[in-house]
CSV table of C-alpha atoms and ligand atoms in Angstrom, one decimal:
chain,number,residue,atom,x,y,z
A,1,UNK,CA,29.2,-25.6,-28.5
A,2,UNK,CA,26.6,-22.8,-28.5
A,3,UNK,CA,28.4,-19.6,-29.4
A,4,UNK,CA,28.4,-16.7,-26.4
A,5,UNK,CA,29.3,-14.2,-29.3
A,6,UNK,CA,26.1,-11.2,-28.9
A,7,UNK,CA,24.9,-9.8,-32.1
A,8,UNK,CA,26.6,-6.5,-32.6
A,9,UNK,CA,24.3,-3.3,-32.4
A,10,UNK,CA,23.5,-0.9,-34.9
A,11,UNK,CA,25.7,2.1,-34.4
A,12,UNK,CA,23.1,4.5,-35.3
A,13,UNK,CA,18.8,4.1,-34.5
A,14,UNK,CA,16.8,6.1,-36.4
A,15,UNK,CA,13.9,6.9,-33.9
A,16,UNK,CA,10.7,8.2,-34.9
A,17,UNK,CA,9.1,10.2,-32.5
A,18,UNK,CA,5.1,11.4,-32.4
A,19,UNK,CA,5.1,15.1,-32.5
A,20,UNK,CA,1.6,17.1,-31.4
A,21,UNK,CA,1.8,20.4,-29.9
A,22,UNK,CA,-1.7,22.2,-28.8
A,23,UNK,CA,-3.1,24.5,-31.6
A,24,UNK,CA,-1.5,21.7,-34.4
A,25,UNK,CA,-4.3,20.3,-36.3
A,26,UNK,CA,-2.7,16.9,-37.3
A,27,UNK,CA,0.0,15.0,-35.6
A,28,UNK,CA,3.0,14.0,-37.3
A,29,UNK,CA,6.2,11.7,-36.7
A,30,UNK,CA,9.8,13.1,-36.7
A,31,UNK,CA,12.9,11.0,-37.9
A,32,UNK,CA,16.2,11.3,-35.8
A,33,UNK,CA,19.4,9.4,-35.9
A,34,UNK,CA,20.9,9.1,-32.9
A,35,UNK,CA,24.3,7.4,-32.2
A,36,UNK,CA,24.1,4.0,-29.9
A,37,UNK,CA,26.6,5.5,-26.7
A,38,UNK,CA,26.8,2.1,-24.4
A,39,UNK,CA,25.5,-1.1,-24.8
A,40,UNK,CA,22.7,-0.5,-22.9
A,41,UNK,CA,21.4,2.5,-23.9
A,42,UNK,CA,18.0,2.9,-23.1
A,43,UNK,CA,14.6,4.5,-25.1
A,44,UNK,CA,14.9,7.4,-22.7
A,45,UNK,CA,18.4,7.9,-23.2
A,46,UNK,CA,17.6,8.2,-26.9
A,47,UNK,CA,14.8,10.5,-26.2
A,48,UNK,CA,17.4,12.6,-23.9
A,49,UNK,CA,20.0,12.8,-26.4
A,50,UNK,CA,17.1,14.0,-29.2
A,51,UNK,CA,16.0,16.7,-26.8
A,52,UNK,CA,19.9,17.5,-25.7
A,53,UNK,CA,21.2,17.6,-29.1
A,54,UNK,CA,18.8,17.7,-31.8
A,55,UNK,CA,15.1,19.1,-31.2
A,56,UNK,CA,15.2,20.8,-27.3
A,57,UNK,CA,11.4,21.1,-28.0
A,58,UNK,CA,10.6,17.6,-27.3
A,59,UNK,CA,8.4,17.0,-24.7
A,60,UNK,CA,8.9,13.6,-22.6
A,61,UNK,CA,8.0,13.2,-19.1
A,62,UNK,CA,10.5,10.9,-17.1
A,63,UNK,CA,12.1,11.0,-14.2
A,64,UNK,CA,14.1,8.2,-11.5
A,65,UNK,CA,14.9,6.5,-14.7
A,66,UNK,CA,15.2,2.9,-12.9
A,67,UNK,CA,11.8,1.9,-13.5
A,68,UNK,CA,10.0,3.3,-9.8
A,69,UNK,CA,8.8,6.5,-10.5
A,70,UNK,CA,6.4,5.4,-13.2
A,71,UNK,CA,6.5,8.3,-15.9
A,72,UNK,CA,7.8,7.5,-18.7
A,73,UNK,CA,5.3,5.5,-19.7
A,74,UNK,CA,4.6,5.1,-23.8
A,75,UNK,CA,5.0,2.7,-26.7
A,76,UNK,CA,8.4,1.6,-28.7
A,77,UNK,CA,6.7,0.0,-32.0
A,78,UNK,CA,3.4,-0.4,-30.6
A,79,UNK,CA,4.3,-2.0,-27.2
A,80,UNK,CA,3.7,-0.3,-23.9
A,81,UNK,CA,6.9,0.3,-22.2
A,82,UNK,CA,8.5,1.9,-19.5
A,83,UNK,CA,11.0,3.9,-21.6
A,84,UNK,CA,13.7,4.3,-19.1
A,85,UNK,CA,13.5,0.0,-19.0
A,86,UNK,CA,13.9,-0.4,-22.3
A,87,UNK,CA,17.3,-1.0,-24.0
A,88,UNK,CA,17.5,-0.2,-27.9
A,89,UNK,CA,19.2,-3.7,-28.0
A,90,UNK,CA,15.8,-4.9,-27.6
A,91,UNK,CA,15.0,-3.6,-31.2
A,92,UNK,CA,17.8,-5.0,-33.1
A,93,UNK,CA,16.7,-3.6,-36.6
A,94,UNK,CA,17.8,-0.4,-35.8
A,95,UNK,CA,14.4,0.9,-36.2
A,96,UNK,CA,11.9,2.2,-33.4
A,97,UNK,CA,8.7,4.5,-33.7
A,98,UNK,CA,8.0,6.1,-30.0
A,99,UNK,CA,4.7,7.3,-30.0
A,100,UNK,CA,2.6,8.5,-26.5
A,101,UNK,CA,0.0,6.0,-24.4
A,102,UNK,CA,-3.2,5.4,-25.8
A,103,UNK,CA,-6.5,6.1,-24.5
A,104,UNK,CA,-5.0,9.5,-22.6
A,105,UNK,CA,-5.3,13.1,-23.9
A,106,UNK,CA,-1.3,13.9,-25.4
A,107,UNK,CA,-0.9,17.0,-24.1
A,108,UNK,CA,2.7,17.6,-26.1
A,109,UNK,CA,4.5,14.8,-27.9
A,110,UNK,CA,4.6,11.8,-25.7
A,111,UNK,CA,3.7,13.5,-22.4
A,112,UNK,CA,-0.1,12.3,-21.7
A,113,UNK,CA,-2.4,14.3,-19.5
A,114,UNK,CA,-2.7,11.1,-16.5
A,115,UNK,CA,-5.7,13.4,-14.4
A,116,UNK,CA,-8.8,11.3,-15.2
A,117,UNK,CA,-6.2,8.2,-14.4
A,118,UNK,CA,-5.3,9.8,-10.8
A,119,UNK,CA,-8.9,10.6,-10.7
A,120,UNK,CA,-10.1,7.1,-10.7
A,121,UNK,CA,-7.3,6.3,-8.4
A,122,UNK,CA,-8.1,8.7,-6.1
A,123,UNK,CA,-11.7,7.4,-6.0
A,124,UNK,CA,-11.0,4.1,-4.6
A,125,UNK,CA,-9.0,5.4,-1.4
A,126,UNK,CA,-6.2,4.2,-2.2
A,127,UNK,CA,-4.9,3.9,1.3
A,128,UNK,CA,-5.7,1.9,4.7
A,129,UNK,CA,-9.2,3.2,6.2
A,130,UNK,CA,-9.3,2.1,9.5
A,131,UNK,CA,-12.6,3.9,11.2
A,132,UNK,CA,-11.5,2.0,14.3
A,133,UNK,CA,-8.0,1.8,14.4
A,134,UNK,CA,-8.1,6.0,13.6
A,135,UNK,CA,-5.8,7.2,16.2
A,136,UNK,CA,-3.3,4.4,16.1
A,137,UNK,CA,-3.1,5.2,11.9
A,138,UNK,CA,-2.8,9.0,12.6
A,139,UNK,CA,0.1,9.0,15.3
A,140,UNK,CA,1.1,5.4,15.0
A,141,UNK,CA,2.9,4.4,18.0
A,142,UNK,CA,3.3,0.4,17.1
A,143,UNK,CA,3.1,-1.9,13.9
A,144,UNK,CA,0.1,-3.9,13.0
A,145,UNK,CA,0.9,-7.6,12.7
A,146,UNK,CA,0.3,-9.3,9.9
A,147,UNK,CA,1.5,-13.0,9.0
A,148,UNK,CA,3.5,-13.8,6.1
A,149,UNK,CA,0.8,-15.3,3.9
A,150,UNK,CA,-1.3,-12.4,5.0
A,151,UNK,CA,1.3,-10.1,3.3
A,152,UNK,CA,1.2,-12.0,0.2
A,153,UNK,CA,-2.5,-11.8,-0.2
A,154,UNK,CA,-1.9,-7.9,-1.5
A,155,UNK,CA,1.9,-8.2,-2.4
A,156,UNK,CA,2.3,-8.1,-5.8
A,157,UNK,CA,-0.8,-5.4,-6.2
A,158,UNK,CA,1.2,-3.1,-3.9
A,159,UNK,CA,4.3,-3.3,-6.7
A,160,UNK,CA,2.4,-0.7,-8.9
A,161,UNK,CA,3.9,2.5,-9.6
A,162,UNK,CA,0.7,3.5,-11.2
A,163,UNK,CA,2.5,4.3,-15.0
A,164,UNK,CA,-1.0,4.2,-16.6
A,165,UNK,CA,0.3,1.3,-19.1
A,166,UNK,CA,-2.5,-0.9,-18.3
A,167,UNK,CA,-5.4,2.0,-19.1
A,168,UNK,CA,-3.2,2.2,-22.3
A,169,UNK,CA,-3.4,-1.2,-23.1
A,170,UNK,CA,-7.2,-1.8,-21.7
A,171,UNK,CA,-9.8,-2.3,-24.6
A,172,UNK,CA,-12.7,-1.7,-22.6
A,173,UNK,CA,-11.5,1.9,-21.6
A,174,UNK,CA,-10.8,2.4,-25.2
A,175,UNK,CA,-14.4,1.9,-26.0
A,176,UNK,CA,-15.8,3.2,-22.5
A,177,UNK,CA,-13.7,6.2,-21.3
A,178,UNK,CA,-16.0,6.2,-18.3
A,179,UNK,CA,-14.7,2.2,-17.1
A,180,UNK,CA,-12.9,3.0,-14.0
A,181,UNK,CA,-9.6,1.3,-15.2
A,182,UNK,CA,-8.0,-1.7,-14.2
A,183,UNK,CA,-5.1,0.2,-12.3
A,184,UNK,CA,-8.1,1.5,-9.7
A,185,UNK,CA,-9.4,-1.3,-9.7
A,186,UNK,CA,-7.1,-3.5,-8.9
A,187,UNK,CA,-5.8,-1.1,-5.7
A,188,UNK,CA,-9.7,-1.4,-4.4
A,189,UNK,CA,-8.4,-5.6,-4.4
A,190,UNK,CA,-4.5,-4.2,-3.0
A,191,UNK,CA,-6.0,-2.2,-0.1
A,192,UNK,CA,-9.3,-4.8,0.3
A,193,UNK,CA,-6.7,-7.4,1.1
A,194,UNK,CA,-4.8,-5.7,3.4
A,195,UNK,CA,-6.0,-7.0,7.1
A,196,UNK,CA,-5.4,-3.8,8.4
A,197,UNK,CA,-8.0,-1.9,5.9
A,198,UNK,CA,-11.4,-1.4,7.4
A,199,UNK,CA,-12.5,0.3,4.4
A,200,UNK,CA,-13.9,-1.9,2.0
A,201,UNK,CA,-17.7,-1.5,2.1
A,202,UNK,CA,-16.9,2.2,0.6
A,203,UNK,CA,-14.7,0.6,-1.8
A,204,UNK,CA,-17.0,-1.8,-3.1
A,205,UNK,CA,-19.4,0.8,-3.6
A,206,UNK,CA,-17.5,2.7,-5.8
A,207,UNK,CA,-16.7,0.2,-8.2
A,208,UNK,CA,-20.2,-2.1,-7.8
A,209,UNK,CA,-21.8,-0.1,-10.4
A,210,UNK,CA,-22.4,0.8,-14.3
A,211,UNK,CA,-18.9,1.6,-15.8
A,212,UNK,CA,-17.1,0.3,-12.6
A,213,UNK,CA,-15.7,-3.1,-12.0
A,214,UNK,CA,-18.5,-5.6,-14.4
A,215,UNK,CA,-17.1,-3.2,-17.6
A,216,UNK,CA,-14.2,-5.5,-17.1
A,217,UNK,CA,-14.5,-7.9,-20.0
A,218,UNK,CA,-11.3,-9.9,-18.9
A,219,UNK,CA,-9.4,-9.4,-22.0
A,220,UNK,CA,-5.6,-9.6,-19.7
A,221,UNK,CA,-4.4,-6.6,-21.8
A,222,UNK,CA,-3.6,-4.8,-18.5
A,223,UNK,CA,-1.3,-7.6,-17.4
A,224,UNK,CA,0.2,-8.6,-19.8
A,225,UNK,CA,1.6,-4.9,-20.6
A,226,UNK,CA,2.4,-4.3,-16.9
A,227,UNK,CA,6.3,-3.6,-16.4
A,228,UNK,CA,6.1,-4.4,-12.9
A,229,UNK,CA,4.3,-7.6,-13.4
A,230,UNK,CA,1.1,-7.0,-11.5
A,231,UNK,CA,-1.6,-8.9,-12.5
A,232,UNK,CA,-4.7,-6.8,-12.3
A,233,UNK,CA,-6.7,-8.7,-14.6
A,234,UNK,CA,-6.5,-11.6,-11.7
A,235,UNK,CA,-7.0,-8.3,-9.2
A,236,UNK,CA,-10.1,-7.6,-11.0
A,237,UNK,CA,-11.4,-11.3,-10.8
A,238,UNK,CA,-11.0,-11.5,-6.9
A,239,UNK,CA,-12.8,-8.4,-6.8
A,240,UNK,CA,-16.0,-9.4,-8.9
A,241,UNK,CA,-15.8,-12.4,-6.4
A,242,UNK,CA,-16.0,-9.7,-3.5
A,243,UNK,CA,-18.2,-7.7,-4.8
A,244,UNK,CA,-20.6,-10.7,-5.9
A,245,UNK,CA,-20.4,-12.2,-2.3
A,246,UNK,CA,-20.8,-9.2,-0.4
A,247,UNK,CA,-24.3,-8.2,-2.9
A,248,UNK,CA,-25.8,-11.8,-2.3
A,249,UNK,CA,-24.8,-11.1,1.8
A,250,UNK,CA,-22.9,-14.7,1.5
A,251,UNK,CA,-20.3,-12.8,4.1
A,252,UNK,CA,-23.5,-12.8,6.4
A,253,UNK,CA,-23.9,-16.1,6.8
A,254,UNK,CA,-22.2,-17.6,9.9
A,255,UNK,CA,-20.5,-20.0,8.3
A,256,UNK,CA,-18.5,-17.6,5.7
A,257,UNK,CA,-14.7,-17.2,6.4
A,258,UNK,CA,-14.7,-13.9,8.1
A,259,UNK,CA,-12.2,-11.0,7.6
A,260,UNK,CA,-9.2,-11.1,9.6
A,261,UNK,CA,-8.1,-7.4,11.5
A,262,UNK,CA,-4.6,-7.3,11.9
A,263,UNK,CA,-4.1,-7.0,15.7
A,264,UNK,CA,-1.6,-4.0,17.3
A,265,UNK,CA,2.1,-5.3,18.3
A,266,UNK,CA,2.5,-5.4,21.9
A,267,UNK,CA,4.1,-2.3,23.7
A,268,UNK,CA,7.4,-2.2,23.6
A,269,UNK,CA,8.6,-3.3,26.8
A,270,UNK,CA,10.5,-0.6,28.8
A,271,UNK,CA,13.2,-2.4,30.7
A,272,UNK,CA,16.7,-0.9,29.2
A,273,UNK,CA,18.9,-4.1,29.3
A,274,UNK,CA,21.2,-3.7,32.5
A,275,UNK,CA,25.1,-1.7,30.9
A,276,UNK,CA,23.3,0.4,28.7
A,277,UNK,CA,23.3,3.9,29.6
A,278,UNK,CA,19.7,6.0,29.6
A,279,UNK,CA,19.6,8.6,27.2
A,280,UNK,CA,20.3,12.1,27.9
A,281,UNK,CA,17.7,14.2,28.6
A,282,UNK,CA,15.7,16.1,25.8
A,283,UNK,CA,17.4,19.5,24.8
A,284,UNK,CA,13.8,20.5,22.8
A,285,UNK,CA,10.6,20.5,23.8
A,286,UNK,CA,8.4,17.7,21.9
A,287,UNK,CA,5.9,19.3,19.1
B,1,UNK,CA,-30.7,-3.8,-7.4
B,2,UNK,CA,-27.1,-4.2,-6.8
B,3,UNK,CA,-24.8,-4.0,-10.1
B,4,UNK,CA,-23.2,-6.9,-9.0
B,5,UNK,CA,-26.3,-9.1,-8.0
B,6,UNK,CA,-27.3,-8.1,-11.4
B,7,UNK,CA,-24.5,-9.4,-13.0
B,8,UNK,CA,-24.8,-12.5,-10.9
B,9,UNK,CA,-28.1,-13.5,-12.4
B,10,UNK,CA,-27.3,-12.4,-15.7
B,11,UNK,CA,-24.7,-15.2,-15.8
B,12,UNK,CA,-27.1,-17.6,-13.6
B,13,UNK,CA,-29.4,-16.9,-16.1
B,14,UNK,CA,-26.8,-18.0,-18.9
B,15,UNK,CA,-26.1,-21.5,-16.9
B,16,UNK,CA,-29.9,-22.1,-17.0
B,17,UNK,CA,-30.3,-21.1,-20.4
B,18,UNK,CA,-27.4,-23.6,-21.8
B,19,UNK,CA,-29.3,-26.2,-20.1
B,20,UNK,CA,-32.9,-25.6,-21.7
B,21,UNK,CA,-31.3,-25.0,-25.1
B,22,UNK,CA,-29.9,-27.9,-24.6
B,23,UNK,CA,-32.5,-29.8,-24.1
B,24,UNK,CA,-34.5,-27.8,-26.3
B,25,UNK,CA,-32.2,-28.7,-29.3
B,26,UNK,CA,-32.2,-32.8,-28.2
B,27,UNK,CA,-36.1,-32.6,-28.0
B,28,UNK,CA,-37.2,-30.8,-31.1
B,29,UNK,CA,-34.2,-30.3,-33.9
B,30,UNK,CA,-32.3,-33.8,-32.9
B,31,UNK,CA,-34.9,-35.8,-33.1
B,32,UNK,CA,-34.7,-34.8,-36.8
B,33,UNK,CA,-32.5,-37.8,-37.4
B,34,UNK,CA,-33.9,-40.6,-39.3
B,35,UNK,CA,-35.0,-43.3,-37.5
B,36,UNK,CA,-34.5,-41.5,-33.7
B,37,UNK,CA,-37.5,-39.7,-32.1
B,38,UNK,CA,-39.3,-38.8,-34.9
B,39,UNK,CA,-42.4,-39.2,-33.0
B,40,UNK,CA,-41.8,-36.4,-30.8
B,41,UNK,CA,-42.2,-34.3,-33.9
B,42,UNK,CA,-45.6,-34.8,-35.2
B,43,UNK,CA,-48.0,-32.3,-34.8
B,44,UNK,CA,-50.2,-34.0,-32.2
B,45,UNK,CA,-47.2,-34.7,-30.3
B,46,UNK,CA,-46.3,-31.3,-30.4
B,47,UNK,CA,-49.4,-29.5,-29.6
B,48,UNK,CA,-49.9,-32.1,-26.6
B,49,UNK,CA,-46.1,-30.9,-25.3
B,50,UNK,CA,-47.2,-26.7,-25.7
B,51,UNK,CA,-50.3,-27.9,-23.4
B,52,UNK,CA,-48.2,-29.8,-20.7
B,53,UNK,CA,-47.8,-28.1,-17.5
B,54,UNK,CA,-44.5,-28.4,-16.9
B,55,UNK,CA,-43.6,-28.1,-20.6
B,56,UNK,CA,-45.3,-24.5,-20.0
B,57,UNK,CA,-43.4,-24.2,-17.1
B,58,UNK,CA,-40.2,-24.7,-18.9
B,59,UNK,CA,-40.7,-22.2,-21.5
B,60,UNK,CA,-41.4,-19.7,-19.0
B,61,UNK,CA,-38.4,-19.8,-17.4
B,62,UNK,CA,-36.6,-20.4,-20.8
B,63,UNK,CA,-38.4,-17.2,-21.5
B,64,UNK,CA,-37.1,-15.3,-18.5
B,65,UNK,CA,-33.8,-16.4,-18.7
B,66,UNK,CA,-33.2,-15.3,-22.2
B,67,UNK,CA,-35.3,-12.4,-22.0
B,68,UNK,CA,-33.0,-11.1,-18.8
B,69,UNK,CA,-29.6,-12.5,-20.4
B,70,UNK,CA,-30.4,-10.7,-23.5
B,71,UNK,CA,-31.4,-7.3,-22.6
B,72,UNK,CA,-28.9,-6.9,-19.8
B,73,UNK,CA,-26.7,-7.7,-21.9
B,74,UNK,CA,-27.9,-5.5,-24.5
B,75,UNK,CA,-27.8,-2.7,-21.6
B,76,UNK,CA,-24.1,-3.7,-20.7
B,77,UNK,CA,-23.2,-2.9,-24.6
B,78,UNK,CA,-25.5,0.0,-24.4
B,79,UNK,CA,-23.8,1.8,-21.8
B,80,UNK,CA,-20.9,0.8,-22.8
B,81,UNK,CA,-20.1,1.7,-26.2
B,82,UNK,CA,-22.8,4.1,-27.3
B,83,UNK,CA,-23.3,7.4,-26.9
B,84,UNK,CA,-25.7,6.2,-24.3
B,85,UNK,CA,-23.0,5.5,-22.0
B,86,UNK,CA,-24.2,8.6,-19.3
B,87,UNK,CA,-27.7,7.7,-19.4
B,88,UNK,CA,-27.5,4.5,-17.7
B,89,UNK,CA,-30.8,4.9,-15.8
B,90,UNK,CA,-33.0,5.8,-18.7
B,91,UNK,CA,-31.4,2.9,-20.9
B,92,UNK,CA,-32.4,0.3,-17.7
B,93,UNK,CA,-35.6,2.0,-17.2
B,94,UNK,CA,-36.7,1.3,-21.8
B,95,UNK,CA,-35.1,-1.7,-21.4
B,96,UNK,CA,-36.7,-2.9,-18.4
B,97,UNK,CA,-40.2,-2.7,-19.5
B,98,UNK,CA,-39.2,-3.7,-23.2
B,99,UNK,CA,-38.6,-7.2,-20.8
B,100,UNK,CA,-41.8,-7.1,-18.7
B,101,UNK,CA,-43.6,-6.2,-21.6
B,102,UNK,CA,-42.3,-9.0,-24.0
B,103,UNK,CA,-42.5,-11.9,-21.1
B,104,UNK,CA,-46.2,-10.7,-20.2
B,105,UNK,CA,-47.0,-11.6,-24.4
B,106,UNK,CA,-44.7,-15.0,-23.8
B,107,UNK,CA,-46.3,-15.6,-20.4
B,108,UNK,CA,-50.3,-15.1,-22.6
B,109,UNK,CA,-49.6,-16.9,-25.7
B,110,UNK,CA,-48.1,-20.1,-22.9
B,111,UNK,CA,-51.2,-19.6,-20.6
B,112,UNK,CA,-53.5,-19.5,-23.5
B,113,UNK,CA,-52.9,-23.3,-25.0
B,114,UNK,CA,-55.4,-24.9,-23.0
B,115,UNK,CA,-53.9,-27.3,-21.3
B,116,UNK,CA,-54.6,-30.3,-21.9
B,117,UNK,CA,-55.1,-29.9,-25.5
B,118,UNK,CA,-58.8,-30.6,-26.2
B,119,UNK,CA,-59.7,-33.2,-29.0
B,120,UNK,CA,-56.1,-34.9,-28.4
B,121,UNK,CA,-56.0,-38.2,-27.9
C,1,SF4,S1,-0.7,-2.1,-12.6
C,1,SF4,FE1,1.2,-2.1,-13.7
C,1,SF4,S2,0.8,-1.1,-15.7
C,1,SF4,FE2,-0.9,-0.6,-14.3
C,1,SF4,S3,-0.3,1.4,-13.4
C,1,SF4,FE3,0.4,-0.2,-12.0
C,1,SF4,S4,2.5,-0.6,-12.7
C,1,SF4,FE4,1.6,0.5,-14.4
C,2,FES,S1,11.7,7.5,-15.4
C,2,FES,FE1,10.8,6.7,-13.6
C,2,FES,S2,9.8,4.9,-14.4
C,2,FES,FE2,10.9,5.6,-16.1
């Protein structure tokens, strides 16, 4: 009979944490012990009880800690992690090194400056453009109808909470700090998807050029460090397809699948069903 | 051009070029083996294949294609990992004619075997 018995955890984890403050010339890594409280104590929780108890100079940036805000980015012996998602029973030796995300600026300790990531984000327009649907985005009144397997198209791209692992992890921006990234590039293939975007001439713009979506050498670094199990390596792919398509004019020809535009719901219907009383009249004038 | 038309022929040009090596390699270095093609490597032979038209017109576009796959490719590293990285037009522009220029020699020293090779057979 296979034995349910878990290994027990150290009681104690020595963490060491990277330590850079501006004006230091070299950075360094402290030693800590601190004492396992619950079972599933997380790297975070670590970090919080260093700051809370031992150094209250550490600088770590967190904050829902239940993997959705996307800060806490930064790697446990050399892995990219979301530190508020990963227990210290994952480490069983009792031993983990925390240092900050690659490829950023560390602005203290394991904080990273994220601009030139939210700059590249940015970029893309990473939200529905809709020149011809304008007023209905603005001040929508109804919900644009989109199928199930229209949904999925963009799904799983739309699960980013845009941590910045996969820059981290991407060799290419290592080597070209210019490459656009795959976390922007993969929301051009998110929003690109979506049948009710109108916008993805501009999008394809931005990234059809030098340091932009053919810098992407495919290496699947970016997915395979992703906590929330995007895949913008295969993001990146559909859009090189796109972008390759829409250069030749191949989506000119009539016999090309054409996009689909997500039609409007129907008005609601007015009728009150017959019992139901009306509503009382409105007490404040509308904005 | 487009970036990603360029890219496009860069790995058209890739395809084509697998095939001409290929062929390349079975016509001149395979037939190394004793006993199999051997004849295709004597001189005569070979002179008469450099004045073939369409011989000619294969190593022109064996030519092109490696001469495009290589330098955009060079370009791609250029740009990519050098300290060239923000001069992407200037490193198109060197590389560019660096092509034309090396295609236009290719494209004289094909033109110039007269074709058919006099005092052949
Ligand atoms: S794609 Fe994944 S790794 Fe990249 S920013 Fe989004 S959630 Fe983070
Ligand atoms: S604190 Fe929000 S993702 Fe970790």
């Amino acid at each position: 009979m296979a034995s349910t018995k878990q290994k027990a955890l150290p009681e104690t984890y020595t963490v060491e944490v990277f330590r850079f403050a501006p004006g230091e010339k070299k950075p360094r890594y402290d030693r800590f012990e601190v004492p396992v409280q619950h079972p599933g104590m997380t790297v975070l929780e670590a970090l919080l009880y260093i700051k809370e108890n031992l150094d209250p100079t550490l600088a770590v940036r967190y904050s829902c800690r239940m993997a959705v805000c996307g800060s806490c980015g930064m790697y446990v012996n050399g892995k990219g992690v979301l530190a508020c998602h990963t227990r210290l029973a994952e480490f069983p030796s009792g031993k983990i090194r925390v240092s900050p995300m690659p490829n950023y600026p560390v602005v203290k300790d394991l904080m990273t400056d994220m601009s030139e990531f939210f700059t590249h984000h940015r970029e893309v327009k990473p939200y529905i453009i809709n020149p011809e649907m304008r007023a209905e985005i603005e001040r929508p009144t109804r919900e644009f109808l989109q199928t199930p397997e229209e949904v999925e198209e963009y799904l799983q791209f739309s699960y980013c909470i845009k941590c910045g692992l996969c820059v981290s992890a991407c060799p290419t921006v290592a080597s070209d700090p210019d490459f656009l990234g795959p976390q922007a590039l993969m929301t051009v293939t998110r929003y690109n998807r979506d049948t009710r975007d109108g916008g993805w001439t501009y999008r394809l713009e931005v990234v059809d050029r030098p340091h932009g979506v053919w810098n992407c050498h495919f290496a699947g670094a970016c997915t395979e460090v992703c906590p929330k199990g995007v895949d913008p390596a295969l993001a990146i792919q559909f859009l090189k397809r796109e972008a390759v398509v829409h250069g030749l004019g191949l989506d000119r020809l009539p016999f090309w699948p054409k996009r689909k535009q997500a039609p409007l719901a129907p008005p609601p219907k007015p009728a009150r069903r017959k019992g139901i009383p009306a509503p009382p009249p409105r007490t404040v004038p509308e904005s | 051009m487009r970036e990603g038309v360029a890219w496009a022929l860069h790995l058209f040009a890739g395809v084509i070029l697998f095939f001409l090596l290929l062929f390349h390699v079975t016509q001149m270095h395979v037939a190394l083996f004793p006993g199999w093609g051997e004849a295709a490597l004597e001189w005569t032979n070979v002179l008469a294949r450099a004045g073939a038209r369409g011989w000619k017109i294969l190593y022109l576009l064996f030519l092109a294609a490696a001469l495009y796959h290589g330098f955009f490719g060079l370009r791609n590293v250029l740009i990519e990992i050098s300290f060239l990285r923000r001069r992407v037009n200037e490193v198109t522009i060197v590389l560019s004619a660096l092509g034309v220029i090396l295609f236009a020699y290719g494209f004289y020293t094909t033109l110039a075997t007269p074709s058919p090779m006099p005092g052949l057979p």
